[in-house]
Coordinates of C-alpha atoms in Angstrom, one line a residue:
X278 CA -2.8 35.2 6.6
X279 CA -5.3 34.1 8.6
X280 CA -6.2 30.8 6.1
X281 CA -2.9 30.0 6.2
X282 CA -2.0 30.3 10.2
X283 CA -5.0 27.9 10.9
X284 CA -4.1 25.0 7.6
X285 CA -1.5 23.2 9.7
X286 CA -4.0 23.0 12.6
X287 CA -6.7 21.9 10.1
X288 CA -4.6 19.3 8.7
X289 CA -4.3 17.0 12.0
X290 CA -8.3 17.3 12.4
X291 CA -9.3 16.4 9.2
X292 CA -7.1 13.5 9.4
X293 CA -8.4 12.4 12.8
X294 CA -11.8 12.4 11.2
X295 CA -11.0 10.8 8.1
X296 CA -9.7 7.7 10.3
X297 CA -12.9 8.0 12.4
X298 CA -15.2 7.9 9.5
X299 CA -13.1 5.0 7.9
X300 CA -13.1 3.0 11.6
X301 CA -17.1 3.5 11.9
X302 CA -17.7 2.3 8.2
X303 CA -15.8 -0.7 9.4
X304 CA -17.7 -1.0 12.4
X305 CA -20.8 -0.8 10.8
X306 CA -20.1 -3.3 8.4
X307 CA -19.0 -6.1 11.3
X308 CA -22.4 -4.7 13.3
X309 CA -24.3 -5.5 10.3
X310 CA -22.8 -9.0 9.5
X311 CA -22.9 -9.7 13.4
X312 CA -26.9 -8.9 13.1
X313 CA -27.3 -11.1 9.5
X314 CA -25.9 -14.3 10.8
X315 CA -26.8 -13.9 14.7
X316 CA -29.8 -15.4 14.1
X317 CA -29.0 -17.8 11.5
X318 CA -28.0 -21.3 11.7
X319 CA -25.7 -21.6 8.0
X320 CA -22.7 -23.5 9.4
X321 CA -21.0 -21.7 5.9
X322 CA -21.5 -17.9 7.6
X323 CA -20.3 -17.5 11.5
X324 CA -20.5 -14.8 13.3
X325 CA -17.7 -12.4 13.6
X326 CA -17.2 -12.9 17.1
X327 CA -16.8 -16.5 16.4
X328 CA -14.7 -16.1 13.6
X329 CA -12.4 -13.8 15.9
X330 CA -12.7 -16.4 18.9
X331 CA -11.4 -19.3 16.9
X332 CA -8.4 -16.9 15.5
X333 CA -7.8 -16.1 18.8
X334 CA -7.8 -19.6 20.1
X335 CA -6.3 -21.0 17.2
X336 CA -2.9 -18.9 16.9
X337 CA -3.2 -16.1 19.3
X338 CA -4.0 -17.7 22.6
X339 CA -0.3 -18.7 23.8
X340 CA 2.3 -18.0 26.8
X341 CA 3.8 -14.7 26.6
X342 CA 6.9 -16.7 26.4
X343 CA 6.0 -17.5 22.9
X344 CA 4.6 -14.0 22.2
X345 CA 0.8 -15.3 22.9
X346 CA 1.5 -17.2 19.4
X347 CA 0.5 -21.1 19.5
X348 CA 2.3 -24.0 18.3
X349 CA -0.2 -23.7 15.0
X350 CA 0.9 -19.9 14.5
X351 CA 4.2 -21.3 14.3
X352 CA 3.4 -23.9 12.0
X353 CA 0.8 -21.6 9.5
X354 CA 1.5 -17.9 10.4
X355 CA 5.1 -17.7 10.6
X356 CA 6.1 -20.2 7.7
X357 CA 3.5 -18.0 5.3
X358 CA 4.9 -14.5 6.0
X359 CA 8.2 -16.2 5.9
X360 CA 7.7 -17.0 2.5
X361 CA 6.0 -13.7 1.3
X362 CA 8.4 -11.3 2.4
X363 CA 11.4 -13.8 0.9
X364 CA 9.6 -14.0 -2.2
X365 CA 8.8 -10.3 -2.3
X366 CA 12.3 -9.1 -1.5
X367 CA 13.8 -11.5 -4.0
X368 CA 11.6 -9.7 -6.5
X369 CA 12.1 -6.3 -5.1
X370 CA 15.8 -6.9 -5.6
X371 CA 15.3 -8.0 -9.1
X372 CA 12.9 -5.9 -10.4
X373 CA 14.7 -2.9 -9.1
X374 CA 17.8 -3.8 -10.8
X375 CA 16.7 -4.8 -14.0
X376 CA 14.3 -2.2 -14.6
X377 CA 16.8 0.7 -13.5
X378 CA 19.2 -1.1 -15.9
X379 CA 16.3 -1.7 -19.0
X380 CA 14.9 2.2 -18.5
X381 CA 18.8 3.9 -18.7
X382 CA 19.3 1.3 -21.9
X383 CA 18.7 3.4 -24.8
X384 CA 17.8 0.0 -27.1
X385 CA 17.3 -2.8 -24.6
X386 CA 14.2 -2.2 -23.2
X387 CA 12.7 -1.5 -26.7
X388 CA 14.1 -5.0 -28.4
X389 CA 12.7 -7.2 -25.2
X390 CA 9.9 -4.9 -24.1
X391 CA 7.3 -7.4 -26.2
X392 CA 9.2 -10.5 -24.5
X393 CA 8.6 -9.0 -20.8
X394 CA 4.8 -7.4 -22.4
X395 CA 4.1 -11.5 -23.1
X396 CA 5.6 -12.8 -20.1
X397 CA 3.8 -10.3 -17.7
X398 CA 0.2 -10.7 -19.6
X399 CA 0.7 -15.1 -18.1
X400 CA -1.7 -15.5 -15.3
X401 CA 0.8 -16.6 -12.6
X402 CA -1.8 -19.7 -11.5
X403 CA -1.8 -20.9 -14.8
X404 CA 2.2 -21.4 -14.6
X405 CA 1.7 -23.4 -11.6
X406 CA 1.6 -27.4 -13.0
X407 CA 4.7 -26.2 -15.0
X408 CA 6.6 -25.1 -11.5
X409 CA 5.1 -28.2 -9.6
X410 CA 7.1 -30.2 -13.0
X411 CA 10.0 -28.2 -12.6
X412 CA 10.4 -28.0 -8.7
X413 CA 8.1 -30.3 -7.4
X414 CA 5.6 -29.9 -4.5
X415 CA 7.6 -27.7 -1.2
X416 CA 9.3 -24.5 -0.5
X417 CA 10.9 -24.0 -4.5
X418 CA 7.8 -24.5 -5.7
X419 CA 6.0 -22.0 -3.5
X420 CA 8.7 -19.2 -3.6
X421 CA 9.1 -19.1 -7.5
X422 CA 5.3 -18.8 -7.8
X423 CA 5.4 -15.8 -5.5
X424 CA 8.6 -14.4 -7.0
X425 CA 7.0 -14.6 -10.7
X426 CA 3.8 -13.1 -9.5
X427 CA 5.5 -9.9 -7.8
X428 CA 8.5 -9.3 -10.5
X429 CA 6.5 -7.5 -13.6
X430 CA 4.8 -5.0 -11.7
X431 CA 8.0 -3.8 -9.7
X432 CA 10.4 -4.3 -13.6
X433 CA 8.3 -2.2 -15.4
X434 CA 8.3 0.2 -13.0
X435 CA 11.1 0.6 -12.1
X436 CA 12.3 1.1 -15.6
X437 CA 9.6 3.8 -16.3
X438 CA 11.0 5.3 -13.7
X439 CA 14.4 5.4 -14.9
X440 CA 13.6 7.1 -18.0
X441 CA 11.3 9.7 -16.1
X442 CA 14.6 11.1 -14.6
X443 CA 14.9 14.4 -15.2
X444 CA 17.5 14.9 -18.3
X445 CA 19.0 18.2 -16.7
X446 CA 20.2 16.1 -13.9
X447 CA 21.2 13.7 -16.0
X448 CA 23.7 15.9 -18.0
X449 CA 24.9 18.0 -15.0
X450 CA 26.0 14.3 -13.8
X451 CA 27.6 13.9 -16.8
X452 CA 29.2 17.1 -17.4
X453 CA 30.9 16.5 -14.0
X454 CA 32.2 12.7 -14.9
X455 CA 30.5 11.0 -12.8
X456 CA 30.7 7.5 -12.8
X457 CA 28.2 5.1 -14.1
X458 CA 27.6 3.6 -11.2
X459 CA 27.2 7.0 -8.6
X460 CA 25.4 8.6 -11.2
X461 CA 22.2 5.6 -11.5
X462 CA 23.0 5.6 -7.1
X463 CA 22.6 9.3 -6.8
X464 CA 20.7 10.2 -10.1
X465 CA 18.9 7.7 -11.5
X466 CA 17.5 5.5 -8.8
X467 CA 16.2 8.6 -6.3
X468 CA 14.4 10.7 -9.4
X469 CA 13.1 6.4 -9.5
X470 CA 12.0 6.1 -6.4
X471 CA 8.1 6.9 -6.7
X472 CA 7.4 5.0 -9.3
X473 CA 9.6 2.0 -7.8
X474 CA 7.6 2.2 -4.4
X475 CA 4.4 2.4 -6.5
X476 CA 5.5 -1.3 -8.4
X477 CA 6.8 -2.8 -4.7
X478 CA 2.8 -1.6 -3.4
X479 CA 1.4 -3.3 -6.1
X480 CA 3.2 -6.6 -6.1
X481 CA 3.1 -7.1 -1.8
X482 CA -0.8 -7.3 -2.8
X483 CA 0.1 -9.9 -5.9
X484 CA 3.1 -11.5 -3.0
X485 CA -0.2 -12.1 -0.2
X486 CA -2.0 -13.8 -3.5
X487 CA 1.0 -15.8 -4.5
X488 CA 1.6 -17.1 -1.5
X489 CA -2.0 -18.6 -0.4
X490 CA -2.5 -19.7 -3.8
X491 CA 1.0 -21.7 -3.6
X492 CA 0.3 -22.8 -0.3
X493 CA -3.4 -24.3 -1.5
X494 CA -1.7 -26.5 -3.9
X495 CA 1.4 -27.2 -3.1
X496 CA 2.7 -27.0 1.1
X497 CA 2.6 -29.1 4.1
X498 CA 2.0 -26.0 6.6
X499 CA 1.0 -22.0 6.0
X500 CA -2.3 -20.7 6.1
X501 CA -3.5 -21.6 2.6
X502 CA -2.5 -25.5 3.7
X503 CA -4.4 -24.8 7.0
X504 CA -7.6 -23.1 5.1
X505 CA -7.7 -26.0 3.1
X506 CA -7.6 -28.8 5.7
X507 CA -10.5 -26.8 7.1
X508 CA -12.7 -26.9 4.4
X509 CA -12.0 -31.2 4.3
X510 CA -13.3 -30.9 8.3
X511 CA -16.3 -28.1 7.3
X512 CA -14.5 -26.4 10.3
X513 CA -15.8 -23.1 8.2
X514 CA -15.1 -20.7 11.7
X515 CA -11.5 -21.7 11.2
X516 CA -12.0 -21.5 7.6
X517 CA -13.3 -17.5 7.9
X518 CA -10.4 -17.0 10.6
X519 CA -8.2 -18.0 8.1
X520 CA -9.2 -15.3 5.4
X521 CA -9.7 -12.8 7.9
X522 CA -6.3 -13.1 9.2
X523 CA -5.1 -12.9 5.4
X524 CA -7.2 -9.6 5.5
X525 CA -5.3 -8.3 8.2
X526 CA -1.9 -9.3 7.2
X527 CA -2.3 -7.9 4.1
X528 CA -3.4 -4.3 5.7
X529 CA -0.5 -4.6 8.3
X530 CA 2.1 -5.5 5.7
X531 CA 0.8 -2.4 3.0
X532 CA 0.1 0.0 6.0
X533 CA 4.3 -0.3 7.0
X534 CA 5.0 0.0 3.4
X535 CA 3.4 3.3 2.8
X536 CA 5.0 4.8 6.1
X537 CA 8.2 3.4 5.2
X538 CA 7.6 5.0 1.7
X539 CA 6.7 8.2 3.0
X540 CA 9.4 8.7 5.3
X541 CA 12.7 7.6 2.2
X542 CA 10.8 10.3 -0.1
X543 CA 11.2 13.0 2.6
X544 CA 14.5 12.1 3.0
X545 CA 15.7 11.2 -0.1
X546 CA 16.1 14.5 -2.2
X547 CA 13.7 14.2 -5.6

């Protein structure tokens, strides 16, 4: 009785103290590069609080009229996660649907499943002087990369998913006629819903990848483009704001995700 009175009031503290002990790792690790390059004169390795001056002064140091974002956030920042979340979504939406269709399909998924097993196995970079043939250098170019990047991750499973549904719920839907199309809205696609939010986790890392590597070859603004005409100036504090702000973007993007993840599986009965 007593064990059990005191877990939900344990639960809360041990949290807290996991995200101490994770914040004071962090910590460390900055005090610790802030001590190895203090002293040093390597233009290649600033210090973190130069790195984090120049990213402040660089996109952060605007009116509030603008948000505190500069006319070069507007020009890298914005255009980048722009094209992530457009080329994530378009893949999200694509995934989800084929895969729930492919893992309900009793032959399809077996007949193409070495086609898709090819397809995925393609290093996305490698596709990349095909799509610069195909769509030439700008904003095509840049979201196909991304899309093809993040679709295999979210397909596959998705339709693992789909055939992980419980087959007592499956023949209760049928035994009361539902139609196709409640039955893979009420059925299929929440008994999917783990696995999908597992594939759409996966491919918003593969989307922040995408998107700088598209952006180093083939843009005329977004970070990648402004990481790269840093390294032609050996600006390399503007360089290292540039991946650190990647860094945190990525974090900030997969941190929403897996609230928004939590919160549909509470409320979406399994």
């Amino acid at each position: 009785m007593s064990g059990a009175a005191s877990s939900p009031n344990a639960r809360p503290h041990h949290r807290v103290t996991g995200v101490v002990s994770q914040l004071g790792v962090l910590l460390g690790a900055v005090l610790l590069w802030q001590l190895a390059t203090a002293g040093g004169d390597s233009p290649f390795f600033p210090t973190p609080v130069r790195i984090v001056t120049e990213m402040w002064r660089m996109w952060f140091s605007g009116g509030i009229g603008t948000l505190f974002l500069t006319e070069a956030a507007f020009d890298d920042v914005l255009p980048s996660v722009g094209r992530l979340l457009l080329g994530w979504t378009l893949a999200g939406v694509v995934g989800v649907g084929l895969g729930l269709l492919l893992g309900r399909s009793g032959n399809a998924l077996a007949y193409i499943g070495p086609l898709l097993s090819f397809a995925r196995s393609i290093p996305p970079p490698a596709l990349l002087p095909v799509f610069m043939v195909l769509f030439s250098i700008g904003f095509k170019l840049q979201l196909v990369t991304i899309v093809f990047g993040c679709l295999w991750p979210i397909l596959l499973n998705s339709a693992d998913g789909a055939r992980s549904v419980d087959p007592v719920k499956t023949e209760t839907a049928r035994a009361f006629g539902i139609s196709r199309a409640s039955w893979i809205g009420s059925v299929v696609l929440p008994g999917a819903l783990p696995k999908i939010f597992a594939g759409l986790r996966i491919s918003l890392s593969l989307a922040l990848i995408m998107m700088v590597i598209s952006e180093l070859v083939g843009a005329s603004d977004g970070l990648g483009h402004a990481m790269m005409l840093a390294r032609d100036q050996f600006d390399y504090a503007q360089l290292w704001s540039g991946i650190v702000l990647l860094g945190l973007l990525g974090y900030l993007l997969n941190t929403v995700l897996s609230v928004v993840e939590r919160r549909v599986l509470e409320a979406v009965p399994q």
